[in-house]
PDB file of C-alpha atoms in Angstrom:
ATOM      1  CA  UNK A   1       0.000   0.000   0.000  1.00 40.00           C
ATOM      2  CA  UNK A   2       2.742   2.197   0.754  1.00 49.00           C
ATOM      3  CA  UNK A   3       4.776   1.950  -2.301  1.00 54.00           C
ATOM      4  CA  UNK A   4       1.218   2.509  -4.059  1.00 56.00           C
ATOM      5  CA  UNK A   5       1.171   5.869  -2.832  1.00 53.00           C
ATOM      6  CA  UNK A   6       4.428   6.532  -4.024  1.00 54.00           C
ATOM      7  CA  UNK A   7       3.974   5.295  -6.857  1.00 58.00           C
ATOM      8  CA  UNK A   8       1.008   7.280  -8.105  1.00 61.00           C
ATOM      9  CA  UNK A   9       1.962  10.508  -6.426  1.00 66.00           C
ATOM     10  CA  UNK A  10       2.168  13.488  -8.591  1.00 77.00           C
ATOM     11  CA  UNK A  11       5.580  14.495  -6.447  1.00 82.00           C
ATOM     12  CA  UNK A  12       8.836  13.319  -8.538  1.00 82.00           C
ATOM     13  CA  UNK A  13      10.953  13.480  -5.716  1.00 83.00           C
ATOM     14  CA  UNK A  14       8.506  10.973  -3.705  1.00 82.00           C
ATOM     15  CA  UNK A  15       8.563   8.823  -6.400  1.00 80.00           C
ATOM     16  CA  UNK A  16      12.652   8.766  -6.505  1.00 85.00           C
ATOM     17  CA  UNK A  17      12.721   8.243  -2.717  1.00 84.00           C
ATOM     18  CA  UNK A  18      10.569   5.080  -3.202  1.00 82.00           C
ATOM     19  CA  UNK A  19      13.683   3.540  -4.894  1.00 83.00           C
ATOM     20  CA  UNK A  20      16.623   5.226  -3.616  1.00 87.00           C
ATOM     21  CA  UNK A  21      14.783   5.898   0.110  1.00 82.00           C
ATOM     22  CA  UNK A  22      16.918   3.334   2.199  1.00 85.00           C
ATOM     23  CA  UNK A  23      20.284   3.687   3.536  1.00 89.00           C
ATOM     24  CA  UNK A  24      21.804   0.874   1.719  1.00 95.00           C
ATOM     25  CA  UNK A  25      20.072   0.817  -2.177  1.00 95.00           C
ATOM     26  CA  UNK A  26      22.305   4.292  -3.175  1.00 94.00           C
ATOM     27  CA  UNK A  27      25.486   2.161  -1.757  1.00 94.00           C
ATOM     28  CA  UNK A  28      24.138  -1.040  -3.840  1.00 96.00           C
ATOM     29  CA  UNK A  29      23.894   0.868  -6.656  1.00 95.00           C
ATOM     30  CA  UNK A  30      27.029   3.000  -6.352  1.00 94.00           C
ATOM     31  CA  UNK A  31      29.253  -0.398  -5.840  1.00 94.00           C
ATOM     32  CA  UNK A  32      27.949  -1.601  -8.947  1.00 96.00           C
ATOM     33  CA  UNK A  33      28.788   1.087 -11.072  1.00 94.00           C
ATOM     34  CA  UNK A  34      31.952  -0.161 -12.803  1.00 91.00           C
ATOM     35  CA  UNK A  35      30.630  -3.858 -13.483  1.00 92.00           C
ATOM     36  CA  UNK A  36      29.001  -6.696 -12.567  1.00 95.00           C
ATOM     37  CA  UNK A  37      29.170  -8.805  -9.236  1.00 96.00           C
ATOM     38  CA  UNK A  38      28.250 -11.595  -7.605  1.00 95.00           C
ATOM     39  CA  UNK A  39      26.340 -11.695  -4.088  1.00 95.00           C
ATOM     40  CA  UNK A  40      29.649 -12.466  -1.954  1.00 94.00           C
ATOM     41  CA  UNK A  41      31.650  -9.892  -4.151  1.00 95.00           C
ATOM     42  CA  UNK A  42      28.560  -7.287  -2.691  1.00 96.00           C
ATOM     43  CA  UNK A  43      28.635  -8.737   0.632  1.00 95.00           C
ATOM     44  CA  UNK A  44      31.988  -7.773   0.892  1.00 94.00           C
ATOM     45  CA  UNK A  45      32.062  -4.851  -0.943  1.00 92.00           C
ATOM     46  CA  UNK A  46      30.019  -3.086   1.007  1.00 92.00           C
ATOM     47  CA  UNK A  47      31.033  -4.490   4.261  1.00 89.00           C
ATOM     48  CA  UNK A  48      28.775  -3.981   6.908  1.00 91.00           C
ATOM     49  CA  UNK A  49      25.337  -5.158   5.483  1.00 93.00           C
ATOM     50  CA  UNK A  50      23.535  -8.463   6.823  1.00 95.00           C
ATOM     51  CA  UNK A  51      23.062 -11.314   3.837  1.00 95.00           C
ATOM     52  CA  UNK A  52      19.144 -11.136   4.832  1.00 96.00           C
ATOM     53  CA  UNK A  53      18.981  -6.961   4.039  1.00 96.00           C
ATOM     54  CA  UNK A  54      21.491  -7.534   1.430  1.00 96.00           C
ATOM     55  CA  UNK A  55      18.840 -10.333  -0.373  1.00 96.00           C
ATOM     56  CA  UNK A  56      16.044  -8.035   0.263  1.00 96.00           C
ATOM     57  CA  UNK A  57      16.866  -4.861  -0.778  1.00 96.00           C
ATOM     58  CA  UNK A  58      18.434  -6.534  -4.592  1.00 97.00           C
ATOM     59  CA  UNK A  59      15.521  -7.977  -4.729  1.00 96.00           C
ATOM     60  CA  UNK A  60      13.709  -4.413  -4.214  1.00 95.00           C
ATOM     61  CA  UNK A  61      16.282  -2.792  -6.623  1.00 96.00           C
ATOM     62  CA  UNK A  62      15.390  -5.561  -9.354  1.00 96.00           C
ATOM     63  CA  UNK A  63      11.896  -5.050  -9.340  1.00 94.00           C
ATOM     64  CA  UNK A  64      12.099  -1.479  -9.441  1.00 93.00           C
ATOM     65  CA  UNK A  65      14.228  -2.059 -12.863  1.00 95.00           C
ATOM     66  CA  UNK A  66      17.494  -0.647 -11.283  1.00 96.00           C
ATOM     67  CA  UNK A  67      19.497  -3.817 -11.442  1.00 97.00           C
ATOM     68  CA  UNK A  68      19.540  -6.587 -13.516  1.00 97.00           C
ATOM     69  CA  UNK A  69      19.808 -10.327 -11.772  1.00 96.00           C
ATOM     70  CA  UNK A  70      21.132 -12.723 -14.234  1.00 95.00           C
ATOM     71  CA  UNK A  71      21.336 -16.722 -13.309  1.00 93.00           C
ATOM     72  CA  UNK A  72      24.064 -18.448 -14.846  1.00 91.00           C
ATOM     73  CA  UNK A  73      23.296 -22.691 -14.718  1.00 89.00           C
ATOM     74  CA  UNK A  74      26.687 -24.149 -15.457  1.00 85.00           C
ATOM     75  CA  UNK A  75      28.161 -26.910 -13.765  1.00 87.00           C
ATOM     76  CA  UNK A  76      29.019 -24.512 -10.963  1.00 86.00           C
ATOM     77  CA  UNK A  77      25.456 -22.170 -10.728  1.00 88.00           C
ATOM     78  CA  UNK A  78      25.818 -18.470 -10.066  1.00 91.00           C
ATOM     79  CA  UNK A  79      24.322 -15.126 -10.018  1.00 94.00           C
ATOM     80  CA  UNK A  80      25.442 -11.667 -11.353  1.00 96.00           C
ATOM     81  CA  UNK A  81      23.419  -8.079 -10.357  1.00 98.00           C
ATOM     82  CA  UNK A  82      24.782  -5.352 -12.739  1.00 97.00           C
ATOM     83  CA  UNK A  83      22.889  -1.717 -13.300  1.00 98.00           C
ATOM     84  CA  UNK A  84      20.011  -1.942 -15.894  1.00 97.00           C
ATOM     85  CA  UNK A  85      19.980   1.281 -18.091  1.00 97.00           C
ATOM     86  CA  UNK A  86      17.914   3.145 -15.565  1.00 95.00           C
ATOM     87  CA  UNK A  87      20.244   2.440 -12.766  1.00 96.00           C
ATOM     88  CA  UNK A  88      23.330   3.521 -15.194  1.00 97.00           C
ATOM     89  CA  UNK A  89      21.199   6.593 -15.632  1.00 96.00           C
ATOM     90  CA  UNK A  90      22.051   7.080 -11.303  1.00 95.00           C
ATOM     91  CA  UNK A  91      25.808   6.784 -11.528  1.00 95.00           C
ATOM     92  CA  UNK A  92      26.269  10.722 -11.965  1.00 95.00           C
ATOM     93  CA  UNK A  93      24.099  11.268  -9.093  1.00 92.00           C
ATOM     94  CA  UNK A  94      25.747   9.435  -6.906  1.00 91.00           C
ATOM     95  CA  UNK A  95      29.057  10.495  -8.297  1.00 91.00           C
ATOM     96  CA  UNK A  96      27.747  14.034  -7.263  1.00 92.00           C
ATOM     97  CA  UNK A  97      27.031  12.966  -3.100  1.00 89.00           C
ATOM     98  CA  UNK A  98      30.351  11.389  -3.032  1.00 87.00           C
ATOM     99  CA  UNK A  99      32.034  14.756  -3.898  1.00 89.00           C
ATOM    100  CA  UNK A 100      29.466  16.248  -1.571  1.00 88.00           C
ATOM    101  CA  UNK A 101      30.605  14.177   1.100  1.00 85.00           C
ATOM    102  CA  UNK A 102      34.332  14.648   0.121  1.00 84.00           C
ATOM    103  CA  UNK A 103      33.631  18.509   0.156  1.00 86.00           C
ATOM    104  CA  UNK A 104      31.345  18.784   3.382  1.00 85.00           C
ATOM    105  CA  UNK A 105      33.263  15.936   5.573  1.00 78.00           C
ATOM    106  CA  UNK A 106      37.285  16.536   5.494  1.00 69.00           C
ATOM    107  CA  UNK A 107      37.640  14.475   7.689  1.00 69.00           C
ATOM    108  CA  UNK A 108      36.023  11.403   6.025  1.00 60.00           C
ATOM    109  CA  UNK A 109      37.640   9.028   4.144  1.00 60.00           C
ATOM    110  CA  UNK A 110      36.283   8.319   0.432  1.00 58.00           C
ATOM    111  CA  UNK A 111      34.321   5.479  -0.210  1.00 55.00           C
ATOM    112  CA  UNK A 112      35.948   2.980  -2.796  1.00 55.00           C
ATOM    113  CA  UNK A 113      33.641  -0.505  -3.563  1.00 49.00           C
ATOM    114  CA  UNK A 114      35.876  -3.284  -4.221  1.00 49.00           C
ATOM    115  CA  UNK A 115      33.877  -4.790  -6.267  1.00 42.00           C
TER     116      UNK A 115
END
């Protein structure tokens, strides 16, 4: 019901915040923004995320159309999450609260995925 209302609402930036509203999606998204990677390569990317939140929120991020999940069924079976076109299209902007952070926050140190 709550996405609903997002959904439909005439607002753009309620709409955005549907997708991008939780603390770990814009760090999904930004960690994928160079290639693909596999679950444990996003696991320990990004460090301090629980496999549970981690499985949810990719799942949220694929149905919203940000990520692409593909399944891979050779001998050894895997999974790969890489941006779709519209999550490409989010690079910049996160790109742009990086150097926020960089420019607002000395004394932090810049966030680099290892994926």
């Amino acid at each position: 019901m709550k996405k609903e209302l997002f959904q439909y609402s005439d607002c753009p930036l309620y709409r955005s915040m549907n997708i991008l509203g939780t603390k770990w999606k814009p760090i999904i998204i930004y960690a994928l923004r160079e290639r693909k990677a596999r679950f444990g390569q996003l696991s320990a990317a990004i460090g301090l995320i629980s496999s549970k939140v981690l499985t949810s929120t990719l799942k949220e991020l694929e149905a919203d159309g940000i990520i692409l999940r593909e399944e891979f069924k050779d001998v050894s079976p895997r999974v790969e999450y890489s941006l779709t076109e519209m999550g490409l299209a989010l690079i910049p902007i996160m790109v742009l609260l990086v150097e926020w952070d960089a420019q607002h926050h000395a004394d932090s140190v810049p966030f680099i995925a290892n994926t």
